[in-house]
């Protein structure tokens, strides 16, 4: 797992190797300026102040002071450049990663979205990406500088005095032991906290989207209690993390001061023949501080690094699931579709266990209007999903104009099919944008589609007309108005095949009659497929296909099926009895 995480992190940083090398060089220069400064102080103390001198040769204390100040300015300037460069690199990495992840969610197939909650994806694209950004924007620059500083300080300390260095380094095994032990404990807590946070965000997303249902069933208190369970678990987990995280800096401080005290004690008692001047003791203890300062900072950043690593794994666990990506590049490009649809011995299951469609075969000729009828769960909506190729069948063939839909370019296939669902989705954009859907459609084409959908009356009464901005998910409109917009959207894009899944269920009778005229006018030339529970809306279609438990049990027009007195006839009679 560790190797996998490092490989994924390397994958993110790989395009920016040159930047990392430059930042490393800059960090080395910063380390040099910080190492030289204590040495200048040692010269001032031992060669000037203790001897009561202000000048030796051409070099004065004032000149050394200016050199010291110059190193401070240069070091901070270089550090600023390094940190700015790293921050820009981090922003670029996060920009690229967020786009990759969003692109994946858009190109992933419907089975992926069936198994992955929207709340989980929100967490990945927002929270997890932000956690990763901290690693590349803040941690990498400080880590490089700190790592180089540690190495540089250790080299200088050994060069100055091997015996004192060994005393100072005596505590390093303890640092490694405590860091390793506590980090291992933190890893488990981070993994658990991430899972809890994802569940919490999923719960919050569902509760916000389902606010109306919560109010309808008056379960606000129950939802509040459910939230408190999530937040309590998350709080307790993060609390344990905080306790362990707080231990690390304290341990580092104790070990650092122990090391300094040990060095001073050794110098006072002349252990190992040590007899050093005051300035030299100062410079060595300062180097110990500069050694422990980056070590402490690295230890303090363990939490951020671990959270980033967990987030990288969570994001890459999605990005590396290639089996869910739809192929929009290969396949035949069809300029025009006549609209002949054939199902040949089609078998389909959502879970590879229970067959939803069983040996289904039928043909829809170009320009025909077809209706699918049957009880809930009989397979009507599944057929629509398969025509759009939201799912791939296990057995059989689906042909459009004699071509297997698996051979047709997926984007091209769907561009020829206009599907209107019972509950259409409206984006929080203007009505015009909701109809255009980022396509380059002329305003005249949009207005014509609105008239065809009989949506012009309600749109003209809006304060801003066609430029009116919809609320989230179209909540500013009624269910019927949203369906009118969905009709306008499909009419504007002029598909060759129309599919209507109970699309007029929420529209009043008068408006429905107007839309039916538009549909009849359009479907006279194009293949139209209807799924309807109100059987009165399909009496004039060319053919009705009756489904029962995933099998076709009857086919024919309305008059033929009523006369046979079969399953459809019973459905039709019971429908009219329910109206009476």
XYZ file of C-alpha atoms in Angstrom:
580
model
C 0.000 0.000 0.000
C 2.839 2.397 0.872
C 4.557 1.765 -2.471
C 1.242 2.263 -4.239
C 0.664 5.573 -2.435
C 4.160 6.823 -3.234
C 3.741 5.807 -6.885
C 0.478 7.752 -7.086
C 2.083 10.783 -5.433
C 4.994 10.551 -7.853
C 2.506 10.370 -10.731
C 1.101 13.745 -9.641
C 4.524 15.359 -9.165
C 6.251 13.814 -12.228
C 5.277 16.550 -14.756
C 6.848 19.115 -12.415
C 10.272 17.510 -11.849
C 12.137 20.570 -13.144
C 10.246 22.819 -10.743
C 11.045 20.511 -7.822
C 14.752 20.506 -8.768
C 14.768 24.306 -8.931
C 13.009 24.539 -5.554
C 15.552 22.073 -4.103
C 18.447 24.261 -5.285
C 16.765 27.358 -3.866
C 16.182 25.515 -0.579
C 19.872 24.607 -0.445
C 20.775 28.278 -0.866
C 18.370 29.188 1.964
C 19.978 26.523 4.167
C 23.451 27.926 3.422
C 22.382 31.442 4.448
C 20.889 30.105 7.685
C 23.990 28.030 8.508
C 26.417 30.878 7.842
C 24.572 33.336 10.095
C 25.317 31.548 13.440
C 28.924 31.172 12.333
C 29.150 34.973 11.904
C 27.784 35.368 15.426
C 30.435 32.943 16.703
C 33.171 35.112 15.086
C 31.739 38.261 16.689
C 31.533 36.652 20.157
C 34.902 34.828 20.233
C 37.092 37.088 18.108
C 35.673 40.505 18.877
C 33.453 40.830 21.977
C 35.423 38.540 24.333
C 38.621 40.383 23.329
C 37.042 43.829 23.528
C 37.688 44.523 19.822
C 35.454 46.193 17.243
C 37.832 45.726 14.324
C 40.341 43.165 13.084
C 42.195 44.126 9.947
C 39.725 45.637 7.484
C 36.773 43.664 8.978
C 34.661 45.433 11.622
C 31.662 44.287 13.692
C 29.532 46.724 11.693
C 30.611 45.121 8.420
C 29.831 41.658 9.824
C 26.433 43.022 10.896
C 25.713 44.191 7.338
C 26.804 40.797 5.972
C 24.489 39.129 8.488
C 21.613 41.423 7.485
C 22.352 40.809 3.798
C 22.165 37.039 4.355
C 18.798 37.488 6.122
C 17.419 39.526 3.195
C 18.857 37.193 0.530
C 17.690 34.080 2.388
C 14.149 35.409 2.790
C 14.017 36.557 -0.836
C 15.112 33.120 -2.073
C 12.673 31.474 0.343
C 9.869 33.678 -1.023
C 10.699 32.655 -4.594
C 10.834 28.957 -3.605
C 7.519 29.072 -1.757
C 5.788 31.053 -4.532
C 7.091 28.618 -7.153
C 5.912 25.633 -5.113
C 2.523 27.228 -4.525
C 2.065 27.763 -8.269
C 3.137 24.176 -8.911
C 0.638 22.958 -6.301
C -2.180 24.987 -7.853
C -1.343 23.521 -11.259
C -1.367 19.962 -9.876
C -4.692 20.491 -8.128
C -6.189 22.194 -11.194
C -5.205 19.208 -13.319
C -6.318 16.600 -10.763
C -9.718 18.199 -10.121
C -10.357 18.384 -13.867
C -9.287 14.747 -14.300
C -11.622 13.616 -11.543
C -14.590 15.629 -12.837
C -13.904 14.400 -16.384
C -13.917 10.855 -15.039
C -17.318 11.331 -13.364
C -18.713 12.741 -16.621
C -17.273 9.934 -18.744
C -18.099 7.160 -16.279
C -21.009 4.919 -17.181
C -24.335 4.667 -15.375
C -23.309 1.499 -13.415
C -20.532 3.591 -11.817
C -23.031 6.230 -10.705
C -25.400 3.508 -9.528
C -22.772 2.205 -7.104
C -21.191 5.554 -6.143
C -23.228 8.083 -4.193
C -23.231 11.741 -5.231
C -22.155 12.709 -1.707
C -19.056 10.527 -2.005
C -18.113 12.148 -5.313
C -18.640 15.631 -3.823
C -16.185 14.734 -1.041
C -13.615 13.463 -3.528
C -13.816 16.527 -5.788
C -13.882 19.075 -2.947
C -12.522 17.957 0.454
C -10.072 15.337 -0.766
C -8.672 17.601 -3.477
C -8.177 20.350 -0.876
C -6.315 17.897 1.391
C -4.026 17.004 -1.509
C -3.483 20.675 -2.308
C -2.006 21.221 1.152
C 0.651 18.605 0.378
C 1.793 20.195 -2.859
C 1.259 23.867 -2.034
C 2.648 24.004 1.500
C 4.285 20.774 2.620
C 6.574 20.066 -0.347
C 8.296 23.450 -0.208
C 8.830 23.278 3.566
C 9.759 19.584 3.419
C 12.436 20.151 0.778
C 13.834 23.090 2.695
C 13.662 21.228 6.018
C 15.213 18.038 4.645
C 18.082 19.952 3.041
C 18.516 21.983 6.227
C 18.749 18.807 8.335
C 21.408 17.299 6.067
C 23.366 20.557 5.785
C 23.318 21.212 9.553
C 24.400 17.635 10.351
C 27.317 17.897 7.905
C 28.469 21.215 9.416
C 28.090 19.920 12.988
C 30.189 16.842 12.233
C 32.770 19.050 10.541
C 32.947 21.329 13.621
C 33.056 18.568 16.243
C 32.444 14.847 15.827
C 32.216 14.211 19.589
C 29.639 16.970 20.198
C 27.712 15.883 17.115
C 27.493 12.304 18.397
C 26.083 13.637 21.700
C 23.511 15.721 19.816
C 22.589 12.854 17.491
C 22.151 10.483 20.434
C 18.448 11.447 20.685
C 17.701 10.853 16.972
C 16.865 7.113 17.435
C 14.282 8.171 20.043
C 12.828 10.672 17.566
C 12.560 7.959 14.913
C 10.967 5.538 17.390
C 8.328 7.971 18.663
C 7.582 9.334 15.184
C 7.180 5.858 13.693
C 5.011 4.559 16.547
C 2.705 7.564 16.700
C 2.492 7.875 12.905
C 1.409 4.251 12.625
C -1.360 4.932 15.130
C -2.347 8.082 13.245
C -2.585 6.224 9.913
C -5.350 3.996 11.248
C -7.188 6.985 12.682
C -6.894 8.952 9.409
C -8.325 6.062 7.379
C -11.244 5.733 9.781
C -11.821 9.512 9.898
C -11.908 9.672 6.080
C -14.581 6.975 5.886
C -16.648 8.686 8.576
C -16.306 12.065 6.850
C -17.418 10.595 3.533
C -20.470 8.997 5.180
C -21.243 12.262 6.954
C -21.068 14.286 3.738
C -23.164 11.728 1.904
C -25.781 11.955 4.654
C -25.741 15.770 4.502
C -26.113 15.809 0.703
C -29.036 13.392 0.829
C -30.700 15.342 3.656
C -30.421 18.626 1.757
C -31.705 17.145 -1.513
C -34.452 15.304 0.351
C -35.555 18.293 2.446
C -39.135 18.153 1.129
C -39.539 14.454 1.946
C -38.144 15.059 5.435
C -40.729 17.798 5.978
C -43.565 15.784 4.446
C -42.956 12.888 6.835
C -42.003 15.214 9.713
C -38.770 13.358 10.511
C -36.557 16.378 11.242
C -35.844 15.183 14.792
C -34.939 11.689 13.617
C -32.583 13.132 10.993
C -31.035 15.401 13.618
C -30.342 12.406 15.860
C -28.860 10.530 12.910
C -26.578 13.494 12.184
C -25.494 13.648 15.826
C -24.388 10.008 15.631
C -22.204 10.776 12.617
C -20.761 13.977 14.093
C -20.122 12.342 17.490
C -18.218 9.482 15.867
C -16.272 11.948 13.738
C -15.560 14.196 16.738
C -14.334 11.287 18.877
C -12.105 9.999 16.077
C -10.585 13.406 15.421
C -10.201 13.891 19.180
C -7.975 10.808 19.416
C -6.042 12.110 16.433
C -5.573 15.479 18.180
C -4.208 13.870 21.341
C -1.606 11.856 19.456
C -0.770 14.808 17.206
C -0.234 17.070 20.246
C 2.239 14.572 21.753
C 4.711 14.795 18.891
C 5.787 18.474 19.182
C 6.070 18.105 22.962
C 8.333 15.075 22.629
C 10.458 16.916 20.043
C 10.864 19.925 22.349
C 11.895 17.727 25.304
C 14.463 15.834 23.212
C 15.848 19.053 21.709
C 16.350 20.709 25.099
C 17.782 17.510 26.542
C 20.337 17.474 23.726
C 21.284 21.137 24.292
C 21.546 20.655 28.067
C 23.697 17.571 27.544
C 26.082 19.500 25.245
C 26.371 22.436 27.691
C 26.946 20.057 30.601
C 29.685 18.288 28.637
C 31.387 21.584 27.839
C 31.220 22.817 31.466
C 32.761 19.600 32.830
C 35.215 19.215 29.926
C 33.989 15.720 29.071
C 36.013 13.934 26.375
C 38.586 16.733 26.594
C 36.085 19.305 25.378
C 37.131 22.866 26.189
C 35.296 25.287 23.940
C 34.877 29.026 23.815
C 31.516 30.707 24.512
C 30.884 31.630 20.875
C 31.572 28.074 19.774
C 29.098 26.691 22.321
C 26.583 29.269 21.096
C 26.988 28.311 17.452
C 26.730 24.586 18.229
C 23.586 24.926 20.348
C 22.138 27.156 17.628
C 22.837 24.419 15.086
C 21.076 21.929 17.369
C 18.073 24.254 17.359
C 18.262 24.503 13.563
C 18.484 20.709 13.404
C 15.439 20.124 15.594
C 13.357 22.979 14.186
C 12.872 21.322 10.753
C 12.516 17.884 12.373
C 9.738 19.251 14.593
C 8.093 20.921 11.601
C 8.203 17.671 9.622
C 6.663 15.786 12.554
C 3.947 18.446 12.934
C 3.136 18.095 9.234
C 2.698 14.329 9.502
C -1.046 14.827 9.984
C -1.364 16.882 6.799
C 0.820 14.460 4.844
C -1.116 11.421 6.031
C -4.451 13.065 5.233
C -3.119 13.955 1.786
C -1.913 10.386 1.181
C -5.296 8.966 2.212
C -7.020 11.458 -0.102
C -4.674 10.602 -2.975
C -5.586 6.932 -2.560
C -9.303 7.743 -2.415
C -9.106 9.823 -5.601
C -6.923 7.326 -7.468
C -9.154 4.433 -6.414
C -11.745 6.132 -8.606
C -9.456 7.271 -11.433
C -7.932 3.805 -11.844
C -11.302 2.061 -12.270
C -11.013 2.089 -16.051
C -13.754 -0.510 -16.516
C -16.384 2.131 -15.759
C -15.253 4.615 -18.417
C -17.363 4.913 -21.548
C -15.557 4.950 -24.886
C -16.493 8.131 -26.751
C -13.694 7.930 -29.333
C -14.154 4.699 -31.269
C -17.103 3.533 -33.343
C -18.937 4.574 -36.487
C -20.151 8.136 -36.956
C -23.651 8.233 -38.423
C -24.721 11.550 -39.963
C -28.373 10.570 -40.158
C -30.399 7.786 -38.577
C -33.545 6.509 -40.261
C -34.790 5.150 -36.953
C -35.144 1.405 -37.397
C -34.624 -0.295 -34.021
C -34.274 -4.058 -33.553
C -33.955 -6.108 -30.389
C -32.807 -9.646 -31.193
C -33.075 -12.167 -28.351
C -31.926 -9.620 -25.770
C -31.181 -10.761 -22.222
C -30.229 -8.203 -19.594
C -29.543 -8.090 -15.859
C -28.409 -5.150 -13.717
C -26.663 -7.351 -11.175
C -25.760 -10.390 -13.341
C -28.082 -12.454 -11.150
C -31.701 -11.544 -11.862
C -32.840 -11.209 -15.493
C -34.771 -7.982 -16.073
C -35.278 -8.753 -19.778
C -35.548 -12.320 -21.010
C -35.163 -13.169 -24.704
C -36.816 -9.928 -25.850
C -37.186 -9.463 -29.612
C -39.072 -6.774 -31.535
C -38.640 -4.422 -34.491
C -39.552 -0.750 -34.752
C -39.645 0.513 -38.317
C -38.438 4.025 -39.259
C -41.085 6.630 -38.458
C -43.197 4.231 -36.398
C -44.674 5.233 -33.053
C -44.366 2.496 -30.427
C -45.620 2.271 -26.855
C -44.379 -0.068 -24.136
C -46.956 -1.080 -21.558
C -46.682 -3.178 -18.425
C -46.634 -3.188 -14.669
C -43.851 -1.506 -12.694
C -40.694 -3.618 -12.970
C -41.699 -5.278 -16.229
C -38.686 -3.817 -18.083
C -40.081 -0.761 -19.891
C -37.531 1.804 -18.633
C -34.763 -0.781 -19.010
C -35.418 -0.920 -22.758
C -34.982 2.861 -22.948
C -31.717 2.586 -20.996
C -30.451 -0.063 -23.401
C -31.355 1.925 -26.530
C -29.302 4.823 -25.131
C -26.649 2.246 -24.247
C -26.476 3.308 -20.618
C -25.903 -0.397 -19.969
C -24.558 -3.215 -22.140
C -26.611 -6.353 -22.602
C -25.395 -9.822 -21.612
C -26.898 -11.705 -24.567
C -28.393 -10.863 -27.937
C -28.141 -7.790 -30.170
C -29.578 -4.293 -30.379
C -29.472 -2.784 -33.868
C -30.176 0.710 -35.164
C -30.546 0.912 -38.925
C -29.080 -2.593 -39.063
C -25.918 -1.640 -37.149
C -25.143 -3.092 -33.732
C -25.185 -0.137 -31.302
C -21.859 -1.359 -29.872
C -20.305 -0.458 -33.252
C -21.708 3.095 -33.250
C -19.772 5.932 -31.622
C -21.419 6.406 -28.224
C -21.582 10.203 -28.343
C -22.894 10.057 -31.901
C -25.514 7.455 -30.965
C -26.937 9.529 -28.123
C -26.937 12.706 -30.219
C -29.557 11.048 -32.466
C -31.799 10.071 -29.530
C -33.925 12.539 -27.581
C -35.138 11.165 -24.256
C -37.621 12.958 -21.997
C -37.886 11.540 -18.489
C -40.803 11.805 -16.087
C -38.665 13.875 -13.698
C -36.396 16.010 -15.930
C -33.319 17.694 -14.507
C -33.100 21.480 -14.741
C -29.751 23.208 -14.212
C -29.355 26.382 -12.145
C -28.933 28.448 -15.304
C -31.149 30.529 -17.578
C -34.001 28.891 -19.443
C -32.145 29.552 -22.697
C -29.032 27.790 -21.383
C -31.148 24.869 -20.148
C -32.490 24.417 -23.667
C -29.184 24.985 -25.459
C -27.133 22.813 -23.072
C -23.848 24.444 -24.174
C -24.628 23.783 -27.839
C -24.357 26.552 -30.426
C -28.073 26.997 -31.108
C -29.491 30.176 -32.579
C -32.036 32.121 -30.515
C -34.593 31.527 -33.254
C -34.196 27.755 -32.912
C -34.647 28.023 -29.142
C -37.827 30.118 -29.520
C -39.219 27.694 -32.099
C -38.600 24.759 -29.727
C -40.354 26.632 -26.903
C -43.422 27.186 -29.114
C -43.455 23.514 -30.152
C -43.363 22.548 -26.474
C -46.180 25.045 -25.697
C -43.892 26.522 -23.012
C -44.023 30.087 -24.361
C -46.969 31.144 -22.209
C -45.366 30.360 -18.844
C -41.921 31.608 -19.967
C -43.324 34.941 -21.228
C -44.875 35.514 -17.792
C -41.511 35.200 -16.032
C -39.811 38.487 -14.960
C -36.822 37.887 -17.261
C -38.476 35.656 -19.798
C -36.083 33.275 -21.518
C -33.177 34.740 -19.497
C -34.790 33.798 -16.166
C -32.286 31.951 -13.944
C -33.629 28.697 -12.525
C -33.171 27.791 -8.891
C -31.245 24.639 -8.004
C -32.731 21.586 -9.774
C -35.449 23.814 -11.221
C -37.204 24.275 -7.887
C -38.584 27.627 -9.029
C -40.867 25.801 -11.490
C -43.662 23.303 -11.113
C -43.244 19.682 -12.200
C -45.310 20.418 -15.301
C -43.262 23.493 -16.227
C -40.036 21.471 -15.896
C -41.466 18.891 -18.284
C -42.334 21.610 -20.791
C -38.716 22.797 -20.647
C -37.570 19.200 -21.175
C -39.759 18.988 -24.304
C -38.339 22.277 -25.588
C -34.803 21.012 -24.921
C -35.362 17.866 -26.981
C -37.229 19.649 -29.780
C -34.378 22.188 -30.086
C -31.792 19.448 -30.646
C -33.887 17.727 -33.349
C -33.083 14.053 -32.636
C -33.968 11.290 -35.094
C -35.531 9.099 -32.391
C -37.901 10.377 -29.689
C -38.284 8.553 -26.385
C -40.862 9.723 -23.855
C -40.906 8.033 -20.460
C -44.279 9.080 -19.002
C -43.235 12.570 -20.059
C -46.691 14.216 -19.841
C -47.606 12.855 -16.408
C -47.418 16.245 -14.655
C -48.884 18.395 -17.433
C -52.478 19.620 -17.445
C -54.872 18.170 -20.027
C -55.045 21.305 -22.195
C -51.253 21.735 -22.431
C -50.863 17.996 -22.987
C -53.184 18.170 -25.992
C -51.028 20.945 -27.480
C -47.838 18.933 -26.904
C -49.448 15.815 -28.370
C -50.062 17.767 -31.585
C -46.390 18.787 -31.662
C -45.317 15.195 -31.001
C -47.614 13.878 -33.708
C -46.266 16.415 -36.171
C -42.668 15.452 -35.360
C -43.244 11.703 -34.983
C -44.890 11.565 -38.403
C -41.357 11.573 -39.796
C -39.351 10.163 -36.882
C -39.365 7.043 -34.741
C -41.142 7.671 -31.439
C -41.181 5.468 -28.357
C -43.625 6.012 -25.497
C -43.829 4.604 -22.003
C -47.180 5.493 -20.536
C -49.262 4.617 -17.511
C -52.166 6.713 -18.806
C -53.274 4.396 -21.597
C -55.412 7.134 -23.160
C -52.207 8.791 -24.436
C -51.126 5.823 -26.573
C -54.319 4.627 -28.272
C -53.186 6.126 -31.595
C -49.637 4.714 -31.768
C -48.734 2.299 -34.551
C -47.821 -0.561 -32.240
C -48.145 -1.404 -28.540
C -45.715 -3.884 -26.984
C -46.903 -5.418 -23.706
C -44.274 -6.554 -21.196
C -44.694 -8.845 -18.222
C -41.779 -9.828 -15.927
C -39.215 -8.987 -18.593
C -40.937 -10.839 -21.453
C -43.056 -9.665 -24.369
C -46.474 -11.239 -24.062
C -48.492 -9.214 -26.617
C -47.908 -6.954 -29.632
C -50.308 -5.043 -31.866
C -52.179 -1.780 -32.200
C -54.736 -0.626 -29.669
C -57.773 -1.938 -31.525
C -56.236 -5.380 -32.109
C -55.129 -5.815 -28.497
C -58.487 -4.752 -27.060
C -60.314 -7.173 -29.336
C -58.135 -10.126 -28.331
C -59.251 -9.723 -24.713
C -55.776 -10.457 -23.393
C -53.526 -8.802 -20.795
C -53.588 -5.361 -22.451
C -57.360 -5.439 -22.731
C -57.626 -6.064 -18.983
C -55.175 -3.239 -18.244
C -57.115 -0.864 -20.500
C -60.501 -1.746 -19.013
C -59.232 -1.497 -15.416
C -57.684 1.893 -16.279
C -61.027 3.292 -17.422
C -62.841 1.726 -14.508
C -60.440 3.560 -12.167
C -61.345 6.846 -13.867
C -65.035 6.208 -13.352
